[in-house]
Tab-separated table of C-alpha atoms in Angstrom:
chain	number	residue	atom	x	y	z
A	1325	MET	CA	27.672	-16.364	80.536
A	1326	ALA	CA	30.074	-18.426	78.511
A	1327	LEU	CA	27.189	-19.473	76.308
A	1328	ALA	CA	26.235	-15.874	75.616
A	1329	SER	CA	29.841	-14.912	74.799
A	1330	ASN	CA	30.153	-17.899	72.414
A	1331	LEU	CA	26.907	-16.870	70.721
A	1332	ILE	CA	28.077	-13.269	70.291
A	1333	LEU	CA	31.495	-14.406	69.032
A	1334	SER	CA	29.967	-16.757	66.445
A	1335	THR	CA	27.595	-14.071	65.109
A	1336	VAL	CA	30.456	-11.549	64.851
A	1337	GLN	CA	32.555	-14.094	62.938
A	1338	SER	CA	29.696	-14.952	60.563
A	1339	VAL	CA	29.045	-11.270	59.915
A	1340	THR	CA	32.728	-10.565	59.173
A	1341	ARG	CA	32.897	-13.618	56.899
A	1342	SER	CA	29.834	-12.489	54.952
A	1343	LEU	CA	31.192	-8.954	54.615
A	1344	LEU	CA	34.604	-10.098	53.442
A	1345	SER	CA	33.505	-12.934	51.152
A	1346	PRO	CA	34.053	-12.385	47.397
A	1347	LEU	CA	30.537	-13.601	46.569
A	1348	SER	CA	28.950	-10.566	48.140
A	1349	ILE	CA	31.014	-8.228	45.907
A	1350	ASN	CA	29.715	-9.706	42.617
A	1351	LEU	CA	26.177	-8.358	42.800
A	1352	PRO	CA	24.400	-7.978	39.431
A	1353	CYS	CA	24.145	-4.418	38.119
A	1354	ILE	CA	20.583	-3.555	37.134
A	1355	ARG	CA	19.726	-0.555	34.956
A	1356	TYR	CA	16.176	0.670	35.023
A	1357	ALA	CA	14.390	2.355	32.117
A	1358	SER	CA	14.618	6.121	31.984
A	1359	LYS	CA	12.770	8.610	29.785
A	1360	LYS	CA	14.905	10.508	27.330
A	1361	SER	CA	14.426	14.203	26.776
A	1362	THR	CA	12.180	15.078	23.848
A	1363	GLY	CA	12.118	18.034	21.496
A	1364	SER	CA	9.266	20.409	20.922
A	1365	THR	CA	6.025	19.055	19.518
A	1366	ARG	CA	5.274	22.063	17.301
A	1367	ASN	CA	4.499	21.219	13.665
A	1368	LYS	CA	7.448	22.583	11.766
A	1369	PRO	CA	7.101	23.646	8.109
A	1370	ILE	CA	8.176	21.058	5.573
A	1371	ARG	CA	11.120	22.315	3.544
A	1372	THR	CA	10.614	20.677	0.149
A	1373	ARG	CA	12.982	21.421	-2.679
A	1374	PRO	CA	11.343	23.329	-5.542
A	1375	LYS	CA	10.698	21.570	-8.807
A	1376	HIS	CA	12.572	23.407	-11.520
A	1377	ARG	CA	10.129	23.727	-14.383
A	1378	GLY	CA	10.807	25.232	-17.768
A	1379	TRP	CA	12.892	24.392	-20.828
A	1380	ARG	CA	14.705	21.063	-20.768
A	1381	VAL	CA	16.249	21.396	-24.241
A	1382	GLN	CA	17.281	24.509	-26.141
A	1383	ASP	CA	16.529	25.641	-29.662
A	1384	GLY	CA	18.622	23.729	-32.213
A	1385	TRP	CA	19.353	20.685	-30.033
A	1386	PHE	CA	18.927	17.150	-31.384
A	1387	VAL	CA	16.460	14.970	-29.413
A	1388	GLN	CA	15.274	11.374	-29.507
A	1389	ALA	CA	11.637	10.268	-29.414
A	1390	GLY	CA	10.188	10.544	-25.905
A	1391	THR	CA	12.604	13.248	-24.725
A	1392	ILE	CA	11.007	15.832	-22.412
A	1393	LEU	CA	11.246	19.265	-24.028
A	1394	ALA	CA	9.626	21.455	-21.340
A	1395	THR	CA	7.781	21.094	-18.033
A	1396	GLN	CA	5.176	23.585	-16.854
A	1397	LEU	CA	2.293	24.145	-14.451
A	1398	LYS	CA	0.391	26.582	-16.676
A	1399	PRO	CA	0.419	26.376	-20.485
A	1400	ARG	CA	3.379	28.691	-21.144
A	1401	PHE	CA	4.554	26.549	-24.076
A	1402	HIS	CA	2.414	24.835	-26.683
A	1403	PRO	CA	3.109	21.713	-28.760
A	1404	GLY	CA	4.001	22.129	-32.403
A	1405	LEU	CA	5.074	19.694	-35.109
A	1406	ASN	CA	5.953	16.181	-33.768
A	1407	VAL	CA	5.505	17.267	-30.118
A	1408	GLY	CA	3.080	15.721	-27.620
A	1409	PHE	CA	1.245	17.342	-24.692
A	1410	GLY	CA	1.352	15.151	-21.552
A	1411	ARG	CA	-1.239	14.827	-18.814
A	1412	ASN	CA	0.687	17.238	-16.568
A	1413	ALA	CA	1.330	19.693	-19.463
A	1414	THR	CA	4.779	18.275	-20.190
A	1415	LEU	CA	5.905	18.682	-23.793
A	1416	PHE	CA	7.736	15.670	-25.235
A	1417	ALA	CA	9.155	14.717	-28.622
A	1418	ILE	CA	7.162	12.205	-30.662
A	1419	GLU	CA	9.918	11.678	-33.255
A	1420	ALA	CA	13.680	12.110	-33.292
A	1421	GLY	CA	14.897	15.354	-34.807
A	1422	ARG	CA	16.085	18.913	-34.246
A	1423	VAL	CA	14.193	21.231	-31.851
A	1424	MET	CA	12.874	24.532	-33.173
A	1425	VAL	CA	11.151	27.027	-30.847
A	1426	THR	CA	8.856	29.589	-32.479
A	1427	CYS	CA	6.460	32.293	-31.272
A	1428	GLU	CA	3.060	31.827	-32.912
A	1429	LYS	CA	-0.513	32.956	-32.578
A	1430	ILE	CA	-2.615	30.245	-30.924
A	1431	ASN	CA	-6.061	29.024	-31.896
A	1432	PRO	CA	-7.142	27.208	-28.706
A	1433	ASN	CA	-9.809	24.523	-28.473
A	1434	TRP	CA	-12.271	26.202	-26.089
A	1435	ASP	CA	-13.760	22.823	-25.076
A	1436	HIS	CA	-10.461	21.575	-23.598
A	1437	THR	CA	-10.235	21.738	-19.788
A	1438	TRP	CA	-6.747	23.300	-19.822
A	1439	VAL	CA	-7.921	26.062	-22.153
A	1440	ILE	CA	-11.024	26.764	-20.070
A	1441	ARG	CA	-8.971	26.896	-16.870
A	1442	HIS	CA	-6.160	29.151	-18.106
A	1443	TYR	CA	-7.616	31.234	-20.963
A	1444	ALA	CA	-11.123	31.969	-19.669
A	1445	GLY	CA	-12.143	35.543	-20.460
A	1446	ARG	CA	-9.656	35.927	-23.336
A	1447	GLU	CA	-11.889	34.618	-26.119
A	1448	GLY	CA	-11.677	37.667	-28.394
A	1449	GLN	CA	-7.992	38.466	-27.828
A	1450	THR	CA	-4.989	37.529	-29.924
A	1451	ILE	CA	-2.655	35.333	-27.854
A	1452	TYR	CA	0.958	34.614	-28.813
A	1453	LYS	CA	2.776	31.673	-27.208
A	1454	LYS	CA	6.025	29.771	-27.690
A	1455	HIS	CA	5.650	26.545	-29.676
A	1456	PHE	CA	8.102	23.645	-29.512
A	1457	ASN	CA	8.563	21.880	-32.856
A	1458	VAL	CA	10.682	18.835	-33.684
A	1459	ILE	CA	11.876	18.798	-37.286
A	1460	PRO	CA	12.618	15.154	-38.185
A	1461	ILE	CA	15.823	14.118	-39.927
A	1462	PRO	CA	15.238	13.772	-43.679
A	1463	GLN	CA	15.356	10.171	-44.834
A	1464	HIS	CA	17.682	9.174	-47.624
A	1465	ASP	CA	16.267	9.026	-51.145
A	1466	ARG	CA	18.691	6.487	-52.640
A	1467	PHE	CA	16.990	3.183	-53.279
A	1468	LYS	CA	18.207	0.097	-55.077
A	1469	LEU	CA	15.884	-1.549	-57.580
A	1470	ILE	CA	15.750	-5.257	-56.767
A	1471	ASN	CA	13.089	-6.609	-59.115
A	1472	ALA	CA	11.530	-4.974	-62.157
A	1473	PHE	CA	8.322	-6.417	-63.581
């Protein structure tokens, strides 16, 4: 009987020691992965900002060579004197000078792809369009004679 009471007393003491020991309090904290909430999977429309096409310079402005004069999707404006026509129908200045915008009758090249695409069916009609022209700065005419033969 004394042996049984000693056995019970020793187990009670070991249990109380293990419950009250500071080592049992410092258990590692483990966080498991959790799935976050997700939004809807519907394809929403893409809100792109519009490209503002049209005149980039006004009539009478001074431009340098390579300056974009107008951007367009359809040929609203046509190139005039010292103005180039880009691959995407952008008009640009070939030389430096003053911009002049005029309204003129066009004589389109009916073999050009842009003309076929946008003026098909208007072969016999008179078409007036705005033309961008760049009038170059006049060069000076004062020269100094260095050597006369």
